Amino acid sequence: TIESDFGMKLTVFFGNSWTKLKGDELRIYFDNENSLFSEFIHYKADENLISFSQAILWGLAHRSNLSAIKSKILQDINESKDIRDIIVTMWEEHGNLVQTAQKLYIHRNSLQYKLDKFASLSGLNLKKLDDLAFCYLLILTD
């Protein structure tokens, strides 16, 4: 309605949900996301709905300054037991949970529990290919 009635273009950005923050860390991550979304919209102005995962992968490809976000997600990966191995194995198994669990010699429910726990900590759902790709690329560049 806004677009058609007022001749405006509406764009919606969805940032990440951040947990366990100290001091002004939220401001730092917000500024990093805002900068990323601003760059994204400058180069891809035709998009109406932009998720954090889409923008972050685009930012990695275009070498945007994502130092705070990358540092926080790497910290979450390193603090989560077995998640680094899970990310690498899930990537190798093309996101297939059954094959990932078999390769890691854990029960599928245990894998699901670890994925859910990481999602609540980092805001990233590794069952989504964009989130998995971002985490995998972070590990490769670490």
C-alpha positions as MATLAB code, in Angstrom:
seq = 'TIESDFGMKLTVFFGNSWTKLKGDELRIYFDNENSLFSEFIHYKADENLISFSQAILWGLAHRSNLSAIKSKILQDINESKDIRDIIVTMWEEHGNLVQTAQKLYIHRNSLQYKLDKFASLSGLNLKKLDDLAFCYLLILTD';
ca = [
       0.000    0.000    0.000;
       2.762    2.449    0.893;
       4.579    1.748   -2.347;
       1.556    2.169   -4.605;
      -0.158    5.046   -2.735;
       2.901    7.208   -2.171;
       5.186    6.062   -5.001;
       7.842    4.878   -2.577;
      10.013    1.782   -2.642;
      10.042   -0.179    0.600;
      12.972   -2.402    1.519;
      13.035   -4.611    4.618;
      16.241   -5.795    6.267;
      16.378   -8.631    8.763;
      19.458   -8.566   10.963;
      20.754  -11.336   13.165;
      19.595  -11.997   16.721;
      22.549  -11.469   19.045;
      22.862  -13.059   22.493;
      25.236  -12.884   25.444;
      26.391   -9.363   24.703;
      28.414   -7.130   26.998;
      28.476   -3.354   27.215;
      27.977   -1.627   23.894;
      28.516   -4.750   21.741;
      24.962   -4.542   20.394;
      25.743   -1.086   19.026;
      28.892   -2.419   17.319;
      27.006   -5.311   15.672;
      24.131   -3.025   14.705;
      26.565   -0.579   13.079;
      28.295   -3.454   11.248;
      24.939   -4.776    9.999;
      23.722   -1.307    9.040;
      26.881   -0.686    7.027;
      26.521   -4.074    5.345;
      22.859   -3.495    4.464;
      23.647   -0.013    3.166;
      26.371   -1.390    0.878;
      24.092   -4.224   -0.216;
      21.232   -1.929   -1.161;
      23.613    0.419   -2.982;
      24.735   -2.382   -5.311;
      21.532   -4.428   -5.415;
      18.816   -1.789   -5.211;
      16.186   -4.042   -6.807;
      15.848   -6.267   -3.710;
      12.809   -5.716   -1.466;
      13.511   -8.248    1.259;
      17.033   -8.902    2.472;
      17.897  -11.459    5.133;
      21.007  -11.366    7.279;
      22.309  -14.531    5.613;
      21.940  -13.139    2.096;
      23.643   -9.895    3.014;
      26.464  -11.492    4.985;
      27.380  -13.855    2.131;
      27.258  -10.949   -0.291;
      29.449   -8.959    2.100;
      32.013  -11.748    2.286;
      32.135  -11.986   -1.493;
      32.602   -8.214   -1.806;
      35.121   -7.988    1.046;
      32.969   -5.697    3.164;
      34.177   -4.754    6.622;
      32.490   -7.395    8.762;
      35.155   -7.711   11.426;
      32.843   -7.453   14.448;
      30.274   -9.886   13.053;
      32.888  -12.401   11.887;
      34.668  -12.235   15.222;
      31.439  -12.814   17.191;
      30.304  -15.755   15.066;
      33.778  -17.357   15.220;
      33.685  -16.932   18.990;
      30.280  -18.677   19.073;
      31.647  -21.494   16.888;
      34.690  -21.966   19.102;
      32.627  -21.911   22.319;
      30.153  -24.529   21.076;
      31.292  -28.070   21.615;
      31.759  -30.037   18.369;
      30.111  -27.355   16.222;
      33.212  -26.750   14.088;
      33.294  -30.432   13.100;
      29.539  -30.393   12.544;
      29.759  -27.385   10.206;
      32.551  -28.918    8.135;
      30.852  -32.305    7.950;
      27.450  -30.828    7.113;
      29.053  -28.856    4.300;
      30.768  -31.986    2.973;
      27.469  -33.889    3.203;
      25.538  -31.085    1.439;
      23.446  -30.323    4.527;
      22.117  -33.869    4.876;
      21.546  -34.382    8.613;
      21.362  -38.174    8.521;
      24.648  -38.519    6.652;
      26.275  -35.884    8.870;
      25.221  -37.734   12.028;
      26.450  -41.036   10.612;
      29.808  -39.587    9.615;
      30.258  -38.005   13.069;
      29.089  -41.197   14.830;
      26.361  -39.406   16.768;
      22.617  -39.900   16.949;
      20.552  -37.677   14.659;
      18.696  -36.276   17.678;
      22.022  -35.326   19.288;
      22.996  -33.537   16.108;
      19.653  -31.739   16.059;
      20.121  -30.707   19.700;
      23.580  -29.262   18.963;
      22.267  -27.397   15.910;
      19.402  -25.923   17.951;
      21.762  -24.916   20.738;
      24.086  -23.191   18.252;
      21.116  -21.442   16.628;
      19.992  -20.007   19.968;
      23.556  -18.860   20.719;
      24.499  -17.381   17.343;
      21.190  -16.654   15.630;
      22.286  -18.827   12.690;
      20.356  -21.897   11.597;
      22.859  -24.304   10.067;
      20.043  -26.188    8.335;
      19.740  -23.150    6.046;
      22.348  -23.296    3.305;
      23.201  -19.581    3.510;
      23.960  -19.805    7.238;
      25.920  -23.019    6.775;
      27.925  -21.523    3.895;
      28.743  -18.408    5.940;
      29.976  -20.475    8.903;
      31.936  -22.821    6.656;
      33.653  -19.892    4.919;
      34.478  -18.359    8.307;
      36.126  -21.588    9.391;
      38.122  -21.788    6.157;
      39.439  -18.245    6.587;
      40.131  -18.633   10.311;
];
